[in-house]
Short mmCIF file of C-alpha atoms in Angstrom, two decimals:
data_model
loop_
_atom_site.label_atom_id
_atom_site.label_comp_id
_atom_site.label_asym_id
_atom_site.label_seq_id
_atom_site.Cartn_x
_atom_site.Cartn_y
_atom_site.Cartn_z
CA MET A 23 -30.55 32.33 -47.93
CA ALA A 24 -32.22 33.56 -44.74
CA ALA A 25 -32.77 29.54 -43.61
CA LYS A 26 -29.11 28.78 -44.52
CA THR A 27 -27.78 31.87 -42.56
CA HIS A 28 -30.06 30.66 -39.48
CA THR A 29 -28.62 26.76 -40.04
CA LEU A 30 -25.17 28.18 -40.06
CA SER A 31 -25.57 30.54 -36.76
CA LEU A 32 -27.14 27.10 -34.85
CA THR A 33 -24.06 25.19 -36.02
CA ASP A 34 -21.83 28.01 -34.73
CA ARG A 35 -23.60 27.77 -31.47
CA ILE A 36 -23.49 24.32 -30.95
CA SER A 37 -19.80 24.08 -31.88
CA ALA A 38 -18.82 26.91 -29.89
CA ARG A 39 -20.27 25.12 -26.79
CA THR A 40 -18.87 22.13 -27.76
CA VAL A 41 -15.31 23.73 -28.57
CA ALA A 42 -15.38 25.57 -25.12
CA GLY A 43 -16.40 22.03 -23.53
CA LEU A 44 -13.56 20.42 -25.01
CA MET A 45 -11.00 23.05 -24.53
CA ALA A 46 -12.08 23.11 -20.47
CA LEU A 47 -11.47 19.24 -20.42
CA VAL A 48 -8.27 19.38 -21.88
CA ILE A 49 -6.92 22.28 -19.78
CA GLY A 50 -8.68 20.86 -16.43
CA SER A 51 -7.29 17.44 -17.29
CA ILE A 52 -3.66 18.66 -17.51
CA LEU A 53 -4.06 20.54 -14.25
CA VAL A 54 -5.57 17.90 -12.25
CA PHE A 55 -3.39 15.40 -13.45
CA GLY A 56 -0.35 17.58 -12.84
CA VAL A 57 -1.62 18.24 -9.10
CA GLY A 58 -2.56 14.70 -8.42
CA LEU A 59 -1.14 12.11 -10.54
CA PHE A 60 1.97 13.03 -12.37
CA ASN A 61 5.04 10.94 -11.20
CA SER A 62 7.55 13.78 -10.40
CA GLN A 63 9.21 13.85 -7.22
CA ALA A 64 8.98 17.94 -7.11
CA LEU A 65 5.42 17.99 -8.10
CA HIS A 66 4.77 15.06 -5.51
CA ASP A 67 6.35 16.86 -2.74
CA ALA A 68 4.66 20.24 -3.49
CA ALA A 69 1.27 18.87 -3.82
CA HIS A 70 1.72 16.05 -1.32
CA ASP A 71 -0.92 17.29 1.41
CA THR A 72 -3.48 18.22 -1.54
CA ARG A 73 -2.87 14.77 -3.20
CA HIS A 74 -3.76 13.07 0.25
CA SER A 75 -6.69 15.11 1.12
CA TYR A 76 -8.47 14.60 -2.13
CA GLY A 77 -7.56 10.77 -2.03
CA PHE A 78 -5.67 10.70 -5.00
CA PRO A 79 -3.66 7.13 -5.13
CA CYS A 80 -0.15 8.63 -3.48
CA HIS A 81 3.28 7.45 -2.93
CA MET B 7 -17.29 33.74 -25.85
CA ILE B 8 -15.53 30.56 -25.16
CA VAL B 9 -13.04 32.65 -23.09
CA ARG B 10 -15.89 33.87 -20.95
CA LEU B 11 -16.89 30.25 -19.96
CA LEU B 12 -13.53 29.31 -19.25
CA LEU B 13 -12.89 32.45 -17.03
CA ALA B 14 -16.22 31.65 -15.62
CA ALA B 15 -15.14 28.18 -14.85
CA LEU B 16 -11.59 29.19 -13.44
CA ALA B 17 -13.29 32.01 -11.20
CA ALA B 18 -15.40 29.21 -9.40
CA GLY B 19 -12.35 26.82 -9.12
CA LEU B 20 -9.90 29.64 -7.82
CA ILE B 21 -12.51 30.50 -4.84
CA ALA B 22 -13.16 26.86 -4.31
CA GLY B 23 -9.65 26.01 -4.20
CA MET B 24 -8.82 28.98 -2.10
CA ALA B 25 -11.42 27.74 0.47
CA MET B 26 -10.02 24.22 0.45
CA THR B 27 -6.62 24.90 2.29
CA PRO B 28 -8.38 26.01 5.51
CA ALA B 29 -10.81 23.07 5.04
CA GLN B 30 -8.01 20.81 5.26
CA TYR B 31 -6.43 22.31 7.87
CA VAL B 32 -9.36 21.56 10.16
CA LYS B 33 -8.88 17.99 10.24
CA THR B 34 -7.06 16.26 7.14
CA ILE B 35 -3.72 17.82 7.42
CA PRO B 36 -3.35 17.77 11.16
CA LEU B 37 -4.04 13.77 10.76
CA ILE B 38 -1.39 13.52 7.69
CA MET B 39 0.95 15.18 10.19
CA GLN B 40 0.28 12.85 12.92
CA ALA B 41 0.37 9.90 10.73
CA GLU B 42 3.90 11.04 9.25
CA ALA B 43 5.33 10.15 12.58
CA TYR B 44 4.67 6.93 12.14
CA GLU B 45 5.75 6.73 8.45
CA GLY B 46 8.95 4.83 7.68
CA GLY B 47 9.11 3.48 11.56
CA GLY B 48 10.33 -0.42 10.92
CA HIS B 49 8.77 -1.74 7.95
CA ASP B 50 8.29 0.79 4.64
CA HIS B 51 7.12 -1.11 1.88
CA GLY B 52 9.40 -3.75 2.33
CA VAL B 53 12.27 -1.56 0.87
CA VAL B 54 15.58 -0.54 2.55
CA GLU B 55 15.74 2.22 4.65
CA THR B 56 17.85 5.12 3.48
CA THR B 57 18.75 8.38 4.71
CA PRO B 58 17.21 11.35 3.53
CA SER B 59 19.64 13.01 1.28
CA SER B 60 19.65 14.78 -2.07
CA THR B 61 21.37 11.85 -3.43
CA ASP B 62 19.11 9.49 -2.50
CA ALA B 63 16.10 11.59 -3.59
CA GLU B 64 17.79 12.12 -7.14
CA SER B 65 18.50 8.22 -7.37
CA ASP B 66 14.85 7.87 -6.19
CA VAL B 67 13.52 9.71 -9.01
CA ALA B 68 15.72 8.03 -11.52
CA GLN B 69 14.30 4.61 -10.18
CA GLY B 70 10.67 6.09 -10.14
CA ALA B 71 10.05 5.10 -13.78
CA ASP B 72 11.03 1.59 -13.40
CA ALA B 73 9.79 0.68 -9.97
CA PRO B 74 7.22 3.03 -8.37
CA ALA B 75 6.63 0.88 -5.74
CA ALA B 76 10.30 1.10 -4.74
CA HIS B 77 9.87 4.82 -3.86
CA ASP B 78 11.08 5.49 -0.59
CA HIS B 79 8.94 7.85 2.08
CA ASP B 80 12.07 9.09 3.70
CA ALA B 81 13.09 10.76 0.60
CA HIS B 82 10.65 13.39 0.93
CA ASP B 83 11.28 16.01 3.10
CA HIS B 84 8.32 18.62 2.96
CA GLY B 85 9.93 21.15 5.22
CA ASP B 86 13.21 21.62 3.74
CA GLU B 87 12.55 21.87 -0.05
CA SER B 88 9.61 23.59 -1.47
CA MET B 89 8.69 23.62 -5.07
CA PHE B 90 7.94 27.40 -5.16
CA GLY B 91 9.87 28.37 -1.94
CA LEU B 92 6.59 29.07 0.06
CA GLY B 93 7.01 25.99 2.58
CA ARG B 94 4.46 23.41 3.10
CA LEU B 95 1.38 25.51 3.97
CA GLY B 96 2.40 27.85 0.76
CA ASP B 97 2.91 24.75 -1.60
CA THR B 98 -0.42 23.13 -0.45
CA VAL B 99 -2.23 26.55 -1.27
CA VAL B 100 -1.00 26.73 -4.42
CA ALA B 101 -1.52 22.87 -5.29
CA ASN B 102 -5.22 23.58 -4.02
CA LEU B 103 -5.71 26.62 -6.35
CA VAL B 104 -4.61 24.60 -9.33
CA ALA B 105 -6.59 21.54 -8.20
CA GLY B 106 -9.53 23.67 -7.98
CA ALA B 107 -9.21 25.36 -11.33
CA GLY B 108 -8.64 21.93 -13.02
CA PHE B 109 -11.50 20.40 -11.29
CA ALA B 110 -13.70 23.40 -12.08
CA LEU B 111 -12.73 23.28 -16.07
CA MET B 112 -13.62 19.72 -16.05
CA LEU B 113 -17.16 20.18 -14.35
CA ALA B 114 -17.87 22.89 -16.59
CA ALA B 115 -16.68 20.96 -19.40
CA VAL B 116 -18.79 18.13 -18.43
CA ALA B 117 -21.79 20.58 -17.77
CA LEU B 118 -21.11 21.92 -21.46
CA ILE B 119 -20.91 18.81 -23.22
CA ALA B 120 -23.66 17.04 -21.48
CA GLY B 121 -26.00 20.11 -22.48
CA ILE B 122 -26.91 20.95 -18.62
CA GLU B 123 -28.21 24.59 -18.71
CA PHE B 124 -27.86 26.81 -15.55
CA PRO B 125 -31.01 28.78 -15.84
CA SER B 126 -30.41 32.19 -13.72
CA GLY B 127 -31.44 32.50 -9.69
CA ARG B 128 -32.00 29.52 -7.36
CA ASP B 129 -32.44 26.84 -10.14
CA GLY B 130 -29.05 27.77 -11.73
CA LEU B 131 -27.56 27.44 -7.99
CA MET B 132 -29.48 24.27 -7.12
CA ARG B 133 -28.25 22.69 -10.47
CA GLY B 134 -24.73 23.60 -9.74
CA LEU B 135 -25.01 21.91 -6.38
CA LEU B 136 -26.15 18.81 -7.82
CA LEU B 137 -23.73 18.71 -10.35
CA GLY B 138 -21.19 19.05 -7.74
CA ALA B 139 -22.55 16.31 -5.57
CA GLY B 140 -22.65 13.97 -8.84
CA ALA B 141 -18.73 14.94 -9.29
CA TRP B 142 -18.22 14.24 -5.61
CA PHE B 143 -19.41 10.96 -6.10
CA CYS B 144 -17.48 10.35 -9.44
CA VAL B 145 -14.10 11.36 -7.95
CA GLN B 146 -14.29 10.68 -4.22
CA LEU B 147 -17.25 8.55 -3.06
CA ALA B 148 -16.84 5.80 -5.80
CA PRO B 149 -12.92 5.43 -5.74
CA SER B 150 -13.06 5.45 -2.05
CA PHE B 151 -14.75 2.18 -1.97
CA GLY B 152 -11.97 0.33 -3.15
CA LEU B 153 -8.97 2.66 -2.59
CA PRO B 154 -10.00 4.69 0.63
CA PRO B 155 -8.40 7.93 1.15
CA ALA B 156 -5.12 6.98 3.41
CA VAL B 157 -2.72 8.57 5.33
CA PRO B 158 1.00 8.30 4.54
CA GLY B 159 2.67 5.10 5.87
CA PHE B 160 -0.11 3.16 5.04
CA PRO B 161 0.10 -0.33 3.10
CA HIS B 162 -0.58 0.13 -0.62
CA ALA B 163 -0.23 -1.98 -3.65
CA ASP B 164 2.01 -0.45 -6.66
CA LEU B 165 1.30 3.13 -7.54
CA GLY B 166 0.89 2.95 -11.20
CA ASP B 167 -1.92 0.11 -11.00
CA ARG B 168 -4.04 2.11 -8.14
CA GLN B 169 -3.64 5.50 -10.49
CA GLY B 170 -4.80 3.48 -13.31
CA TRP B 171 -7.76 1.73 -11.44
CA TRP B 172 -8.55 5.51 -9.82
CA MET B 173 -8.71 6.99 -13.30
CA ILE B 174 -10.87 4.28 -14.82
CA THR B 175 -13.31 4.35 -11.94
CA VAL B 176 -13.76 8.05 -12.03
CA ALA B 177 -14.26 7.84 -15.99
CA LEU B 178 -16.57 4.89 -15.92
CA SER B 179 -18.91 6.47 -12.52
CA ALA B 180 -19.22 9.92 -14.37
CA LEU B 181 -20.26 7.91 -17.67
CA GLY B 182 -22.54 5.65 -15.67
CA LEU B 183 -23.96 8.45 -13.63
CA TRP B 184 -24.64 10.51 -16.60
CA LEU B 185 -26.37 7.44 -18.24
CA LEU B 186 -28.09 7.01 -15.10
CA ALA B 187 -29.40 10.58 -14.50
CA LEU B 188 -29.64 12.14 -17.68
CA ARG B 189 -30.86 9.76 -20.03
CA PRO B 190 -34.69 8.62 -20.22
CA GLU B 191 -33.92 5.02 -21.78
CA TRP B 192 -34.34 1.96 -19.18
CA ILE B 193 -31.63 0.37 -20.92
CA ALA B 194 -29.12 3.39 -20.74
CA ARG B 195 -30.04 3.42 -17.05
CA ALA B 196 -29.31 -0.21 -16.86
CA LEU B 197 -26.04 0.48 -18.55
CA GLY B 198 -25.17 3.12 -16.32
CA ILE B 199 -25.36 0.88 -13.19
CA ALA B 200 -23.49 -1.62 -14.66
CA LEU B 201 -20.78 0.95 -15.57
CA ILE B 202 -20.62 2.22 -11.76
CA ALA B 203 -20.37 -1.19 -10.58
CA ALA B 204 -18.04 -2.75 -13.10
CA PRO B 205 -14.68 -1.17 -11.59
CA HIS B 206 -15.84 -2.42 -7.81
CA VAL B 207 -16.40 -6.12 -9.56
CA TRP B 208 -13.29 -6.27 -11.07
CA GLY B 209 -11.57 -5.02 -7.83
CA ALA B 210 -9.02 -2.52 -6.86
CA PRO B 211 -5.57 -3.05 -6.55
CA VAL B 212 -4.71 -4.34 -2.69
CA PRO B 213 -1.47 -4.64 -1.03
CA GLU B 214 -0.42 -8.21 -0.18
CA ASP B 215 0.60 -7.08 3.68
CA LEU B 216 -2.04 -5.12 5.40
CA THR B 217 -0.24 -4.58 8.63
CA SER B 218 0.64 -0.89 9.43
CA ASP B 219 2.39 0.93 11.95
CA VAL B 220 -0.06 3.74 11.73
CA PRO B 221 -2.92 3.55 14.33
CA ALA B 222 -6.25 2.45 12.96
CA TYR B 223 -7.85 5.25 14.51
CA LEU B 224 -5.89 7.96 12.45
CA ALA B 225 -6.72 6.17 9.48
CA SER B 226 -10.52 5.91 9.94
CA ALA B 227 -10.76 9.30 11.20
CA TYR B 228 -8.95 10.51 7.95
CA ALA B 229 -11.00 8.67 5.53
CA ALA B 230 -14.19 10.33 7.01
CA ALA B 231 -12.20 13.60 7.29
CA SER B 232 -11.21 13.27 3.73
CA LEU B 233 -14.68 12.47 2.20
CA ALA B 234 -16.23 15.52 4.44
CA THR B 235 -13.74 17.95 3.16
CA THR B 236 -13.88 17.08 -0.40
CA LEU B 237 -17.71 16.93 -0.12
CA PHE B 238 -17.70 20.72 1.15
CA PHE B 239 -15.16 21.46 -1.94
CA TRP B 240 -17.31 20.04 -4.33
CA LEU B 241 -20.71 21.26 -3.31
CA LEU B 242 -18.96 24.84 -3.02
CA LEU B 243 -17.44 24.57 -6.63
CA GLY B 244 -20.64 23.07 -7.92
CA GLY B 245 -22.78 26.08 -6.40
CA LEU B 246 -20.43 28.60 -7.67
CA LEU B 247 -20.17 27.21 -10.98
CA GLY B 248 -23.88 27.30 -11.22
CA HIS B 249 -24.22 30.63 -9.93
CA ILE B 250 -21.42 32.00 -12.11
CA LEU B 251 -22.64 30.16 -15.29
CA SER B 252 -26.12 31.23 -14.93
CA ARG B 253 -24.75 34.98 -15.22
CA VAL B 254 -23.03 34.74 -18.48
CA PRO B 255 -25.95 35.79 -20.73
CA GLU B 256 -27.66 33.28 -22.72
CA GLU B 257 -26.38 34.90 -26.25
CA GLN B 258 -22.88 35.16 -24.82
CA ARG B 259 -22.73 31.36 -23.56
CA ALA B 260 -22.57 30.25 -27.28
#
């Protein structure tokens, strides 16, 4: 019983870490994609100097 | 505790993003403004010149999906309309904050998924700096071999092709660097080197006509300034991330 509980909490630890990583990856990708790559005129104009400064392919 | 991790990454990203705007105003943005004076003067991507007006801007957006290369420079006037009504400086501040937060979340995600721990004190900071340097290699240096950071008005190939090559190069460089740096097997390291080299062997999209009105001095100064400024950003971000994540207690780090 005790061993089972331990295994469960260990799996929880690993999965919580992975879940946090995947969530951060998804949210971060959306933000970076919006600032750097999304092909909208309004976003492009607002992020223009940032896009050039980071060397994102621009125009 | 997932929320704590995300907040820690966000804090590091917002601080680094905030520092990025003044850093860009040292060199890169003055060079962008200088280059814009040459932009659209004569041969603009072989597209017929149009006067900047709202109708043109709209038709430009409409065409954007079909022909991204035909998108005309003169249609974007940075001074007049701003997305948040903050002007050019304000827009750049906001964009840098969002970019900082996004890059920080992605960097934290890589550290979490790759199983990189940040011990407290100096070691956590050093690992963060190394992680930041690695990210600079993947996101800035590796793509810059094929697509050097370019000022406005520079000749360029199709936007979609370049963005595709850029994303593939960043992803393969990150995967390759992970295999090279964090896997002990020699076969994994060899594969890592192959992955990093692959997009450059394939070749980045290059424009057919390389002539430009923008002086070469501006372009080379810009490429160096962009790489230096982003190195500052990534080291700051990595160091902050290492420092902040090392202070999230082990039992709360999940």
